[in-house]
C-alpha angles and dihedrals in degrees: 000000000000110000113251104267091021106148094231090067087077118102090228116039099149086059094051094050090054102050083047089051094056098033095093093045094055091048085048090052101046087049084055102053077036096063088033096048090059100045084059088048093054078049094060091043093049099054100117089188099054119095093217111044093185119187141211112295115215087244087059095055088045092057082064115045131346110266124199110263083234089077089036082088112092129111105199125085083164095092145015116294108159129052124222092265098037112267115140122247107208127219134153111296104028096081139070108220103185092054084048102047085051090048093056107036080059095062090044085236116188114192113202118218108212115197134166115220105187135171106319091355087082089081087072100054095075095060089032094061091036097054084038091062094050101050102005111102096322114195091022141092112269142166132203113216106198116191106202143166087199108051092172090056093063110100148243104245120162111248125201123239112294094018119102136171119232114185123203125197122226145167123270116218128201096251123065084219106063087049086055090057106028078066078072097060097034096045084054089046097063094035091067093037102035128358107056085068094042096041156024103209138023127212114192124197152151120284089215089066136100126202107224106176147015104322104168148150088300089091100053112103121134089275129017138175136190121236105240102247087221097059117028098110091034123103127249095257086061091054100113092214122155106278096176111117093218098057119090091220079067118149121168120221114263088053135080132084101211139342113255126207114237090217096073130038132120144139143150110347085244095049084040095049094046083058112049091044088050092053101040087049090055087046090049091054092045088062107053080051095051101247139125116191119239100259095019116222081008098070095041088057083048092052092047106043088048084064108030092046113227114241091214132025127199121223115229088272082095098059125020139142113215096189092062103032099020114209115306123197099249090060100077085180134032098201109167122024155162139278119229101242141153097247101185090057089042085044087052 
């Protein structure tokens, strides 16, 4: 006697196992056009000659695979808000701040700032924190890491509740870009030591920087990048990643999804962690073969996040220099950006 339920009971069970068998291919085939279908799209967005740069509508995405009506919830088909394998780019307009505040005050999130004020670099930190304080995770824990040679030189800025200042002293070195990549191992060093039992995220940026605008919890995810100012409308073969063979920032040049800005990543301390190891490691490793990638601890990040894909992306609003590139209309909000300086007489 068949067991009630039993399969075999069905008038039609070749039929079944047939439409069971190639089930997972057509799933694997619709990811694939998928994938394909939006690179095509970043390729439409990117065209810097054509007059209409369109982006990928949220009915687009949904023709190839079913997307959670949470992220249903974007206004702009201006502009790309999707990556090829689904992780949201966030611009203004495509978030809802008030749902996400609530989200994370619930969990009693603290997100951790991590800055590295060094030499001459210190003369950035006052405006920075105090800029910080007005637009950076308002309503929510934070606390500002600054990496510093001059600890007296760090100063006295009035922080809001829940919000508090560490400052950790650490070497100079000749070359600003060494500083630049020493930031890599010092940054995975704390994260091990310190920060995965003071915080749950890290944001990492520039000291020569000024928030200008609403940066809040809508960037957090396990792994974010920036999208490089310079390049966000730009194609594949203009990303200036390493190309030498020898580097270990290496990318050859059919490969690559976007160009990231070194000035602003961040994500959970693990994720964190796994990354600046990663990078100062292949830095490391650059160094005992007597090479220095092209954009230093830049073209490492590019190097790891090509291959370790973001879960969220941040548009150029978060990080932008409106000296260089002005204001143009697609960027509703210029939210961190930097300060006019003469680099050659801060670098030396």
């Amino acid at each position: 006697m068949r067991a009630q339920g039993d399969i075999r009971d069905l008038g039609e069970p070749k039929c079944y196992s047939l439409h069971l068998g190639i089930l997972p291919f057509i799933v694997l085939v619709l990811v694939f056009f998928g994938y394909g279908f939006l690179s095509h799209k970043i390729q439409e967005f990117r065209n810097p000659g054509g007059e209409t740069c369109m982006a990928t509508r949220q009915t687009d995405v949904q023709k190839v695979v079913s997307v959670p009506r949470y992220l249903a919830l974007t206004c702009r088909n201006d502009v790309l808000v999707f990556t090829p394998w689904l992780a949201p780019i966030i611009w203004e307009g495509t978030f809802n701040i008030d749902i996400l505040n609530e989200q994370f005050k619930l969990q009693n999130t603290t997100i951790g700032l991590t800055v590295f004020a060094i030499k001459k670099y210190v003369v950035f930190l006052k405006l920075f924190l105090e800029t910080a304080e007005q637009h950076f995770m308002v309503g929510h824990k934070v606390i500002y890491y600054v990496f510093t040679d001059r600890p007296s030189d760090v100063p006295q800025v009035p922080l809001g509740a829940g919000r508090k200042l560490v400052v950790l002293t650490v070497r100079n070195y000749t070359r600003w870009q060494d500083v630049s990549m020493h930031r890599m191992e010092m940054i995975s060093h704390f994260s091990e030591q310190r920060f995965q039992h003071e915080v749950d995220y890290l944001v990492c940026g520039d000291v020569d920087m000024k928030f200008s605008d609403h940066v809040g919890v809508e960037i957090l995810s396990a792994l974010f990048g920036t999208l490089h100012p310079g390049f966000y409308r730009s194609r594949r073969e203009s990303f200036t990643y390493e190309r030498r063979p020898k580097s270990q920032a290496y990318i050859p040049r059919d490969e690559g999804d976007f160009y990231y800005a070194g000035g602003f990543f961040g994500g959970s301390v693990v994720e964190v962690h796994h990354l600046t190891k990663a990078c100062h490691q292949a830095m490391v490793e650059d160094q005992a073969n007597g090479i220095e990638a092209v954009w230093h601890d830049e073209s490492h990040l590019n190097k790891y996040l090509l291959y370790h894909k973001p879960t969220k992306v941040l548009s150029p609003e978060y990080v932008w220099d409106q000296k260089l590139l002005g204001w143009p209309s697609i960027m509703k909000k210029l939210r961190y950006v930097a300060v006019p300086k003469n680099h050659q007489a801060i670098r030396n």
